[in-house]
XYZ file of C-alpha atoms in Angstrom:
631
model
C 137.525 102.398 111.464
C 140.800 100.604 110.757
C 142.290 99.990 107.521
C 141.492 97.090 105.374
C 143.926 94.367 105.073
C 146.234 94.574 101.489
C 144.315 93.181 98.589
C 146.909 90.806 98.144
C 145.173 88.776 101.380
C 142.204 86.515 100.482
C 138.944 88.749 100.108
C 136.302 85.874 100.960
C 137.155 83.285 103.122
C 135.822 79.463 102.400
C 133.568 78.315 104.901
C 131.606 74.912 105.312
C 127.987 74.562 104.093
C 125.364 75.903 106.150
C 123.066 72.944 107.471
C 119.344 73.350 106.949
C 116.986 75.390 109.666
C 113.990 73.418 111.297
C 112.395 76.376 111.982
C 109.719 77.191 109.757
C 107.967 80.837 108.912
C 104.425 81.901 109.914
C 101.335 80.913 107.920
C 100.333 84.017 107.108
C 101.825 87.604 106.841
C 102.442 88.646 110.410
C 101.983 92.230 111.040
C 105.578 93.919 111.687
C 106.938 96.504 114.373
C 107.335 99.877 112.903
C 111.185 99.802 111.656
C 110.366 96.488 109.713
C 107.078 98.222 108.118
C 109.689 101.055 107.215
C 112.128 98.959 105.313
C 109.647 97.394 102.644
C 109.655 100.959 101.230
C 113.331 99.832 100.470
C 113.857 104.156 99.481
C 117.455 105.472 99.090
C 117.562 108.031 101.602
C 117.655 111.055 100.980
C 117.571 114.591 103.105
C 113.967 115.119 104.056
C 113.535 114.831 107.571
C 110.038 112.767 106.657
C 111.751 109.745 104.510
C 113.684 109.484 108.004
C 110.522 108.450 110.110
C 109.318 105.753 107.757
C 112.299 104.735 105.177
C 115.258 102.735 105.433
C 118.066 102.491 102.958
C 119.426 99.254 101.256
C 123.267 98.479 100.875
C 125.049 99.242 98.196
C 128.308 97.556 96.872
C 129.868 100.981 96.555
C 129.713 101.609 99.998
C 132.084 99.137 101.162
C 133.601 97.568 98.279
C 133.519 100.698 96.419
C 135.622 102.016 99.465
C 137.947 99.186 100.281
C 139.049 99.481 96.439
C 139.706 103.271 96.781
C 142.244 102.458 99.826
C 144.086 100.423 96.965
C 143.964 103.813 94.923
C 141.886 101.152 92.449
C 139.066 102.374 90.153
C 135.366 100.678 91.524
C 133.810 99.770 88.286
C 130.429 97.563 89.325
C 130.316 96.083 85.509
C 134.325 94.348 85.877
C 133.011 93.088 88.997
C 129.013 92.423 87.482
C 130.988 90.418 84.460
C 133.727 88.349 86.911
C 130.859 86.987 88.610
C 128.292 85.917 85.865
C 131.035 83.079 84.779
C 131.479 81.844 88.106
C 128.024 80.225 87.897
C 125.583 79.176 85.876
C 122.626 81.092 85.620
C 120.470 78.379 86.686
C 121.846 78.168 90.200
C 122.112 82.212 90.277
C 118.619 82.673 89.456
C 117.277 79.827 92.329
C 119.820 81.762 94.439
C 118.180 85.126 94.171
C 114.550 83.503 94.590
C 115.747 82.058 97.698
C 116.820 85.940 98.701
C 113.936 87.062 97.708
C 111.953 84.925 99.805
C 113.944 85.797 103.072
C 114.142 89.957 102.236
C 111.256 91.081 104.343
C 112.009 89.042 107.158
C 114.507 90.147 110.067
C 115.601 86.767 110.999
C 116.381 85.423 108.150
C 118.116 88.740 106.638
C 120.214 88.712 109.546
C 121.064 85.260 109.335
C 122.547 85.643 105.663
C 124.280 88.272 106.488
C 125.769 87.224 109.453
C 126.751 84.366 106.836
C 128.220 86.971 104.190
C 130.212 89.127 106.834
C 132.023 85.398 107.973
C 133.215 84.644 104.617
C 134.415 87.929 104.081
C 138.197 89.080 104.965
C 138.413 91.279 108.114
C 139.770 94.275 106.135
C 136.462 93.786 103.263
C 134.205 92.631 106.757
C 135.089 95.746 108.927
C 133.814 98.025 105.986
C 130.598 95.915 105.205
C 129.906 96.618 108.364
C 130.787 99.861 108.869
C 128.107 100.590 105.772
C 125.168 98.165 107.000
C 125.672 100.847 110.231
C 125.476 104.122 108.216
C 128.594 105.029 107.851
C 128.372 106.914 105.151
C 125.289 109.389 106.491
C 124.104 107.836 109.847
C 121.376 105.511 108.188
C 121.881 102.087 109.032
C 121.479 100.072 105.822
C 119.063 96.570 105.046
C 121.163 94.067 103.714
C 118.725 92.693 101.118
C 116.008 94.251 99.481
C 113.405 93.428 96.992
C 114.046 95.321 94.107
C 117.551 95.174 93.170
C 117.027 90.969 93.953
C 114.740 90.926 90.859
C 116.586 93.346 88.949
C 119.463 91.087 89.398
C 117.410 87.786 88.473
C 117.201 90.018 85.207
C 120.469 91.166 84.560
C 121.668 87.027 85.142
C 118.987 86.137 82.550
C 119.483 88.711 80.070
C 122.717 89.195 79.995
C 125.174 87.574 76.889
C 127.536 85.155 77.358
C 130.584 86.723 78.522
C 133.201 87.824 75.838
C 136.594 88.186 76.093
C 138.927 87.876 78.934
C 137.636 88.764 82.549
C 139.799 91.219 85.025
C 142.399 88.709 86.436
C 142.412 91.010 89.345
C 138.757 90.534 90.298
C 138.895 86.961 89.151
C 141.726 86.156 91.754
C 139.405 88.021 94.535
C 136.394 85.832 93.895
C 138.448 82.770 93.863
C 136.693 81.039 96.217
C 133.086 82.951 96.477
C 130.365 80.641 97.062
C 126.929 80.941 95.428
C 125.305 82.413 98.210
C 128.054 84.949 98.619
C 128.426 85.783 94.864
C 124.391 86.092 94.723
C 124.225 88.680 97.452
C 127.060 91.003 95.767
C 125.257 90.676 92.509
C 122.328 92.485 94.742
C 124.640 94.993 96.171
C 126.184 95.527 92.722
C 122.635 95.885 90.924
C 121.909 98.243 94.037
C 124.431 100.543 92.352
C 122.997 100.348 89.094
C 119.469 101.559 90.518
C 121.033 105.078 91.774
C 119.743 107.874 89.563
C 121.157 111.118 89.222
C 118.438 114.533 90.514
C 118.584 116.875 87.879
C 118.970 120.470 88.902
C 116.163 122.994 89.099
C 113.817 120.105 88.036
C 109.571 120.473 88.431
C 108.131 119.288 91.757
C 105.784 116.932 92.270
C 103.770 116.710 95.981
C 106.808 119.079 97.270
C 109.576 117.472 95.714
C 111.790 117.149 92.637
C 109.436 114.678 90.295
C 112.593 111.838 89.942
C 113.120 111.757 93.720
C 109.035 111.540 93.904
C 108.904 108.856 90.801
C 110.921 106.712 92.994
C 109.064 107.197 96.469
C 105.661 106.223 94.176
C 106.941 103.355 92.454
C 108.623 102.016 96.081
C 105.689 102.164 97.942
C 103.391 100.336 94.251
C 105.796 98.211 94.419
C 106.039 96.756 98.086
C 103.253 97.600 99.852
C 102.683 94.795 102.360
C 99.546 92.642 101.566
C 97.962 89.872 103.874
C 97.859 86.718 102.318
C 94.457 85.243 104.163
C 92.566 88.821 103.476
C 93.443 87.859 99.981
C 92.440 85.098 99.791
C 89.574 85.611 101.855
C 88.857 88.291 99.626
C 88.913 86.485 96.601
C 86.894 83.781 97.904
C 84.480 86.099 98.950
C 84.453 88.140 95.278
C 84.520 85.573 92.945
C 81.428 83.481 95.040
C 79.124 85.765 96.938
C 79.859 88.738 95.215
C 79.977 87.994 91.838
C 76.333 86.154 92.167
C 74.903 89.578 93.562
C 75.940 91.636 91.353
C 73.197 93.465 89.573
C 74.737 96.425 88.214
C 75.433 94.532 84.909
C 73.566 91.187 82.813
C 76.668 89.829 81.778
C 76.744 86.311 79.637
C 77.761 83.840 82.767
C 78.045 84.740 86.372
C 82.148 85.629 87.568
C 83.481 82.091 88.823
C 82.522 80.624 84.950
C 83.890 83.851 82.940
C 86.854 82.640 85.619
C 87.064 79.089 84.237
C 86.272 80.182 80.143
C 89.144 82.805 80.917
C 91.794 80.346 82.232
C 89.949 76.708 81.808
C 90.432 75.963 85.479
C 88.109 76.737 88.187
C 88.932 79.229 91.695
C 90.109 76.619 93.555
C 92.318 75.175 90.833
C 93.928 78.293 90.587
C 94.225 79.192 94.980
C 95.097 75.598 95.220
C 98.429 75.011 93.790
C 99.339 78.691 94.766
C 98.623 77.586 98.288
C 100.358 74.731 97.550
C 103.619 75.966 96.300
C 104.083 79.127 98.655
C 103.677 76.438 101.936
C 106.203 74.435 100.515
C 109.009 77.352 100.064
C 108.669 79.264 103.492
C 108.564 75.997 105.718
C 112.285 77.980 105.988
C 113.363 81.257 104.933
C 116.845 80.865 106.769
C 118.873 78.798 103.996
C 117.649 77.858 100.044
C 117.376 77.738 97.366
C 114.066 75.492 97.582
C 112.690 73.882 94.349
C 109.321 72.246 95.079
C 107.630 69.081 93.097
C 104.919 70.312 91.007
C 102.285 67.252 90.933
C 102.736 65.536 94.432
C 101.513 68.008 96.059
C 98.259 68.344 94.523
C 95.161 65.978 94.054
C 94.111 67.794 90.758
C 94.043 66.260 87.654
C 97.838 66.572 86.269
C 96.438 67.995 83.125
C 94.942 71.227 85.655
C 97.915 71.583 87.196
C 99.735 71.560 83.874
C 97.106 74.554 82.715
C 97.762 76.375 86.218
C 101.791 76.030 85.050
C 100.913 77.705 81.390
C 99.159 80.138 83.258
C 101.712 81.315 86.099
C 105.380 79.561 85.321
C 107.792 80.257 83.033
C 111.098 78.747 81.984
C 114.077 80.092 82.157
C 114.314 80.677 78.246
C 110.809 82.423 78.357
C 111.723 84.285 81.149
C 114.567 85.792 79.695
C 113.237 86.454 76.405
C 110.217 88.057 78.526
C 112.997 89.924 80.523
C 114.812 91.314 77.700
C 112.441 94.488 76.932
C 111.777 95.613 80.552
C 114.986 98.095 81.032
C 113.557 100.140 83.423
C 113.991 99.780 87.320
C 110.402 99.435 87.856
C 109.496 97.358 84.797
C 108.463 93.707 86.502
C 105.867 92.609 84.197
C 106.982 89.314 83.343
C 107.783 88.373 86.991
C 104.152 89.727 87.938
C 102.533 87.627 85.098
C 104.572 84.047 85.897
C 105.993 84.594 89.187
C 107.128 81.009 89.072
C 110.196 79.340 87.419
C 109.408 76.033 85.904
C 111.893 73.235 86.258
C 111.014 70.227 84.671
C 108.231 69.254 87.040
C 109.538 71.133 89.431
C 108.483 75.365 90.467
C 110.887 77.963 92.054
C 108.464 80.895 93.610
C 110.435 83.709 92.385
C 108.127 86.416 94.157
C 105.631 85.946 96.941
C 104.203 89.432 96.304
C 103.772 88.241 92.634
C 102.444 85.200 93.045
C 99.743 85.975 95.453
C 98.466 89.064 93.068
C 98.779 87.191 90.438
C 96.135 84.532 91.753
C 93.941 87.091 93.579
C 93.860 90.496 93.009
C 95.157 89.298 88.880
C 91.971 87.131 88.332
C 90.199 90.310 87.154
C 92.493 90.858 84.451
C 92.761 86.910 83.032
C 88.794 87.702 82.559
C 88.932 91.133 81.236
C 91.406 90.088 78.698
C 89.795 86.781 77.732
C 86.770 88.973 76.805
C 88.734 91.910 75.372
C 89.354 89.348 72.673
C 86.317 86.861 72.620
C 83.443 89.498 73.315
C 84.955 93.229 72.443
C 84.508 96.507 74.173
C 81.016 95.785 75.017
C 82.062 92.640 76.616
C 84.889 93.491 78.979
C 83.674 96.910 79.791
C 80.862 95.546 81.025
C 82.670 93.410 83.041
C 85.142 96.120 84.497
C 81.727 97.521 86.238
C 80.447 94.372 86.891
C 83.723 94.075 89.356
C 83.816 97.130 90.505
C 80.238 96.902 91.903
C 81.820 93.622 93.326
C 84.199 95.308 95.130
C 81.752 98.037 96.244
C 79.689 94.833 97.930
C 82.614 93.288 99.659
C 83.602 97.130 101.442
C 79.761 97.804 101.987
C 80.313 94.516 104.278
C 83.477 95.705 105.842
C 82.057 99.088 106.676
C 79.012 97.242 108.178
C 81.037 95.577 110.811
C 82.239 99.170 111.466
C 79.218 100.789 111.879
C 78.012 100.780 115.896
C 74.391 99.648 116.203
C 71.841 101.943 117.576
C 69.632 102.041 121.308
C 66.771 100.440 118.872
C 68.907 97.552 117.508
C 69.007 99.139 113.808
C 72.346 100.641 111.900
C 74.010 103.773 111.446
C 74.936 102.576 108.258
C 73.230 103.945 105.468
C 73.886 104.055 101.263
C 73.310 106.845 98.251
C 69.350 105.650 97.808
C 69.055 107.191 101.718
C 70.859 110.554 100.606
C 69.022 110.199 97.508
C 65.868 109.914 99.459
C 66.477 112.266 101.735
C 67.341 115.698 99.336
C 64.986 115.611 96.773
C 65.701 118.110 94.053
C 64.287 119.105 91.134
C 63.314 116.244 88.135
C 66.156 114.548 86.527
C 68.937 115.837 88.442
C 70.539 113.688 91.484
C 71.653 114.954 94.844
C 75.753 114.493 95.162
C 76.088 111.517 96.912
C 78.890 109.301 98.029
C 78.762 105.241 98.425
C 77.748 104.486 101.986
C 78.175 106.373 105.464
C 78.260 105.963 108.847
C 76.324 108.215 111.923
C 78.744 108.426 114.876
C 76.451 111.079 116.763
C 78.717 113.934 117.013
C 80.725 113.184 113.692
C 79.950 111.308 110.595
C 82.006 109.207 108.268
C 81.623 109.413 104.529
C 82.815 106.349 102.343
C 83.484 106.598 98.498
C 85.126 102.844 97.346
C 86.650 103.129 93.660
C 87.922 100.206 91.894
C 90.475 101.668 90.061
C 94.387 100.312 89.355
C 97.030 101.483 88.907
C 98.064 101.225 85.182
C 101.256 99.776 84.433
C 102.872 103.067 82.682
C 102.485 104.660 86.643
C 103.560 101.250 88.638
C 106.748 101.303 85.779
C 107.841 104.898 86.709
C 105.748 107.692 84.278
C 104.834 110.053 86.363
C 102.531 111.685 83.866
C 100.340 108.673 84.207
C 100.405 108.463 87.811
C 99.027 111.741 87.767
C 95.986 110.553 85.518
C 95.482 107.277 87.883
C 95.472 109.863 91.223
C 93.230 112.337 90.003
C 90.848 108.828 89.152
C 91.576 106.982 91.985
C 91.363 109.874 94.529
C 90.553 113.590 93.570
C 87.673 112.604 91.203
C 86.213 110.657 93.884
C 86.010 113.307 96.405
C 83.191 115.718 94.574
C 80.931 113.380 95.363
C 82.204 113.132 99.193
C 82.083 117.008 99.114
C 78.704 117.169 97.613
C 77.075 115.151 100.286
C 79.107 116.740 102.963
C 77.405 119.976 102.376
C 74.003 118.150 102.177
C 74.446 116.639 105.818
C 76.215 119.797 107.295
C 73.084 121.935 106.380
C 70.688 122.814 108.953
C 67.856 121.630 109.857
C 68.273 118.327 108.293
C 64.816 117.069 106.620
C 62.956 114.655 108.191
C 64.538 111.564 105.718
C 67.896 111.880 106.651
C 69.976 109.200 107.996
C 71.294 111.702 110.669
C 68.891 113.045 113.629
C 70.681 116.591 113.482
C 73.171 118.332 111.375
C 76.292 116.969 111.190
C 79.508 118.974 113.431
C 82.000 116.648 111.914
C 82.601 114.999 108.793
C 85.165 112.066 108.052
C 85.553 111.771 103.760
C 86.977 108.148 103.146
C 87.961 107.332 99.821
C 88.380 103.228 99.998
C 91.227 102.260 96.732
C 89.788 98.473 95.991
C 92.997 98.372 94.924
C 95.154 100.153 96.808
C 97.014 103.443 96.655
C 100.694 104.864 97.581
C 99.697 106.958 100.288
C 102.745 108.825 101.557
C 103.651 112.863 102.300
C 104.394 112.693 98.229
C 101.047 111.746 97.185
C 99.342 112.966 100.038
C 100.401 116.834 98.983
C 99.679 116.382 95.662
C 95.968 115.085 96.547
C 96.039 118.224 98.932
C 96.714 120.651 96.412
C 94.412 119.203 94.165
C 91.560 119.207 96.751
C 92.261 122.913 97.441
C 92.385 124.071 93.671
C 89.031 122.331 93.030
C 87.779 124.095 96.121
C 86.057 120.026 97.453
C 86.230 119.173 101.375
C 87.708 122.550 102.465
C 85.080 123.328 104.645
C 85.676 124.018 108.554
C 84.287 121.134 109.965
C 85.342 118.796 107.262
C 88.473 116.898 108.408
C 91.274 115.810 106.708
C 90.600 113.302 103.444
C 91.457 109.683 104.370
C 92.717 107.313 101.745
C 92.459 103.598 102.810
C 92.793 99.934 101.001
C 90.376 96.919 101.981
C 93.475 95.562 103.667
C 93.048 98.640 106.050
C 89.672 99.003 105.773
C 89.370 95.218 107.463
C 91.647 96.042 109.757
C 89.405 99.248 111.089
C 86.627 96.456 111.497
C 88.694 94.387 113.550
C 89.410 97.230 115.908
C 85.859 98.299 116.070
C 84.962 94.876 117.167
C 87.619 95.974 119.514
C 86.045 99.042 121.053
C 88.175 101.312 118.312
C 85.644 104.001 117.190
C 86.520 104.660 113.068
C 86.386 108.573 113.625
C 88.320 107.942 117.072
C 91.191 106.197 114.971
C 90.608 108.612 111.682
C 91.627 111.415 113.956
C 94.361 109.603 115.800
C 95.929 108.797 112.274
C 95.126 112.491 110.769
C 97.109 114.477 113.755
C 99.937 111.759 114.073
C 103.317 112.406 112.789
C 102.462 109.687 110.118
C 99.101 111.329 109.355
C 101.134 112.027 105.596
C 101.897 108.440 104.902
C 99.442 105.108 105.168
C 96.894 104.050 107.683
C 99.170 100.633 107.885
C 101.896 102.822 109.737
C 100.345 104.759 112.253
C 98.202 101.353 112.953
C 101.175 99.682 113.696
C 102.842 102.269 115.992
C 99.413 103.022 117.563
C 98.004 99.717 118.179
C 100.515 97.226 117.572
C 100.570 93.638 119.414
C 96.743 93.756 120.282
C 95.031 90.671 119.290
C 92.700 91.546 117.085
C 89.761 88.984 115.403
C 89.021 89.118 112.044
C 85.458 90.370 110.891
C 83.419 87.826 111.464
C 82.187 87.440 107.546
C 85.991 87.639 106.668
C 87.021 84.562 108.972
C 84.031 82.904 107.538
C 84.895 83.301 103.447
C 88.396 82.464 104.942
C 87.271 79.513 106.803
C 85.329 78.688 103.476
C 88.226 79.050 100.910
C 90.481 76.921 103.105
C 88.057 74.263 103.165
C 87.872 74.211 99.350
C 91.786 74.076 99.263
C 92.044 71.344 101.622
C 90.347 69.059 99.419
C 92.576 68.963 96.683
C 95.675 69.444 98.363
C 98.442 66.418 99.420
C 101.030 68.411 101.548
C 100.745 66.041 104.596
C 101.705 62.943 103.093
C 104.338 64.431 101.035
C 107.888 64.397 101.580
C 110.042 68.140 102.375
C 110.448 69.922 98.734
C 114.089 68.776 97.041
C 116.954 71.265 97.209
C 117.696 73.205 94.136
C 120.451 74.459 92.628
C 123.828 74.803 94.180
């Protein structure tokens, strides 16, 4: 590497302004090759030879303006340079800024075209370095330029932070003379990058095999941007919130789902998908320059007063925001950002988080209700409703693992439910055989499905590990006594004459389906293990591996059933594959990426259904392209 030019050269160079991109981003989340799936962890290496098969590390300011200082003999201090930059612009402009950054993280393309922009306004002595660190230069790990986390953790520290006092350091001041917006936006990321390191204690307690910081940081990386398909989810809602919630039966409660929905929020589900919809379509028609700020009303054929309920709902200003902002001082602390992942702007919205926004309407309806009758109705009220949903959710898998389930020589199922192991092991008066949720006769092997409906609370997503440990053991160990239980029922021999399998089962798959979701990865995958082992559940010989899936993945083992894809064909693919530690999502990818694969066909048909719905009301066509915003 040669040495940087002298600091007394120009550090950025001034450059014209980039002309907009015509070409516009998928409808839809695409499903990535394997290093892109890797880099959504968005992990800070470190030396375990697994994090090096399915992490990548993002940039730091440290590592190359940290180290083009040092060759001045100058003292790096990321606050002189955090404070310098906060009065170059306002914080309106920063903020739409950092959306637009946000918006473009995930993507290749449009990372790489930003920072091919950065590295050209940069110096050659200050460019040489950046790129010496995006390359690994430091340890061999090449670097992603822009991440998700330290983008919103920045869109924090702009919002939260005073008005500067004082005098700023005329040294750093000269240096970012002429920084653009862009430019100054992405070193606030690589400066708040720094600001996210934390230091491993010594001699600390493990957790799943490692230190418990280094493992509160893998958990809350993988809560935190787990990859999520936009038309599942909204599929999935559709499907809920209609079919789902009207078949129900577990619970009476006072109005079926969709109308707790609209006494919850006072807007129906497709006021609520609608402008969502709306709004996200509008911001990735390009993800190469920004930022975007995108008319509220035109877009829409609601009622402005729905739309303006849909705004109280899921916008903020940037007042509220901050004030909002102010308490969450943790790196993993997003709750205002989850709760109105929009910026208002007069009548204008900046989508500050994709990921955000699309829980928010989905997967986040549940909560609008639950805490609309935590208040209205009391404990009686929303816990009802908590298993209400949760018998929702076991419906909408029951469907998915239908579609997996091959059909026999007669024409019937090999699907069957808990009344058939019920049925089938009668014991003695008021006690019930273990049973699990549903299964699945392959022949020689047989899969066992438990689906559990339980979150993750905020304490875990926000970093306490204490709590994560609570949520697992709910989530995941719990579940798997009563996958144990029946496993010794069907592996006894002979079977009795009501069993759903013609013979004793030689091979047993336990599936434990998250409704909504789990970090799978070696950290939480020992931890589960040792669990399992103390409790003395699924350790038996022909008992394979436990598999932990989401409905994301579980849909995705019905599509390659359709396919020809057996499930214990793929469950044992996944289980001896180097990835076999982290999510089905990976070893999918690297196993059976770029087939075409058809949705389910129920799944395209909710889909088909929702988008219908949404169609109605919206008035994208005739609109014109959403108005720059700041800067």
């Amino acid at each position: 590497m040669t040495d940087p030019q002298p600091m007394s050269g120009p550090l950025f160079k001034r450059l014209p302004a980039v002309a907009g991109d015509a070409n516009t981003s998928p409808s839809g989340v695409l499903l990535p090759d394997l290093s892109w799936a890797a880099t959504r962890l968005g992990l800070v290496r470190e030396p375990d030879g697994w994090l090096d098969t399915a992490v990548i590390a993002y940039v730091t300011a440290s590592e190359y303006l940290g180290v083009f200082e040092e060759f001045r003999s100058d003292q790096f201090d990321p606050a002189i340079w955090l404070d310098a930059l906060l009065r170059k612009h306002p914080r309106e402009a920063y903020v739409e800024m950092l959306a637009f950054l946000n918006r473009a993280a995930p993507f290749k393309e449009a990372v790489l075209a930003i920072q091919q922009r950065f590295l050209e306004r940069l110096g050659t002595g200050l460019r040489k370095l950046a790129e010496g660190a995006l390359a690994g230069a430091a340890d061999g790990q090449p670097r992603w330029f822009i991440a998700r986390q330290p983008t919103l953790r920045a869109m924090r520290l702009v919002l939260t932070t005073p008005a500067p006092q004082g005098e700023p350091d005329p040294r750093v001041t000269n240096f970012l003379s002429d920084v653009d917006l862009e430019t100054a936006s992405v070193l606030l990321v690589h400066l708040v990058a720094d600001t996210l390191r934390r230091e491993r204690p010594e001699h600390e307690a493990k957790f799943g095999g490692i230190g418990e910081s280094l493992a509160k940081e893998v958990v809350c990386n993988q809560i935190f941007n787990e990859p999520k398909d936009v038309g599942s989810a909204i599929s999935r809602t559709w499907s809920l919130w209609t079919r789902h919630g009207a078949n129900q039966k577990r619970e009476k409660l006072d109005a079926a789902p969709v109308d707790l929905l609209a006494d919850a929020t006072g807007l129906g589900l497709v006021d609520i998908l609608a402008p969502a919809f709306a709004y996200w379509v509008k911001t990735t028609e390009t993800r190469l320059v920004g930022p975007v700020r995108v008319p509220a009303f035109p877009l829409l054929k609601l009622p402005s007063e729905k739309v303006e309920k849909f705004l109280a709902l899921y916008s903020a200003t940037f007042d509220d925001l901050a004030a909002a902002l102010e308490a969450c001082d943790q790196p993993w602390q997003m709750l205002p950002l989850q709760n109105t992942p929009l910026l208002r702007v007069g009548d204008t919205v900046v989508v500050l988080d994709e990921p955000f926004l699309w829980e928010a309407v989905t997967s986040g309806l549940y909560w609008r209700v639950l805490e609309h009758l935590r208040v209205t109705g009391g404990d009686k009220a929303w816990q009802a409703w908590s298993r209400a949903y949760a018998e929702m959710i076991e419906l909408l898998a029951e469907d998915l693992i239908k579609e997996i389930a091959p059909l026999l020589l007669d024409g019937s199922s090999s699907f069957f439910t808990e009344d058939d192991i019920k049925a089938a092991f009668p014991v003695k008066k008021g006690v019930t055989p273990p049973n699990c949720d549903t299964g699945i006769d392959f022949g020689n092997s047989v899969v066992l499905l438990e689906i559990v409906n339980k979150p993750m609370t905020l304490a875990a997503r926000s970093g306490d590990l204490e709590a994560f440990k609570i949520d697992a053991d709910k989530a995941v160990v719990e579940k798997t006594k009563q996958l144990n239980g029946t496993a010794e029922l069907l592996l006894q021999s002979p079977q009795p004459a009501a069993s759903p399998l013609a013979k004793p089962a030689e091979k047993v798959f336990p599936v434990v389906v998250c409704g909504n979701g789990f970090p799978l990865n070696p950290v939480t995958r020992n931890h589960i293990e040792e669990r399992l082992k103390a409790e003395g559940w699924l350790q038996q010989p022909s008992v394979q591996p436990l598999a932990v899936v989401d409905l994301d993945e579980l849909e995705t083992c019905a599509s390659l059933a359709k396919a020809g894809r057996l499930l214990p064909e793929m469950l044992s693919s996944w289980l001896s594959s180097p990835y076999r530690k982290g999510s089905l999502t990976v070893h999918v990818v690297d196993a059976y990426g770029g087939q075409s694969l058809k949705r389910p066909a129920h799944v395209s048909s909710d889909m088909g259904d929702a988008f219908e719905a949404i169609q109605l009301v919206l008035n994208i066509q005739d609109h014109p392209q959403s108005e720059p915003g700041a800067g």
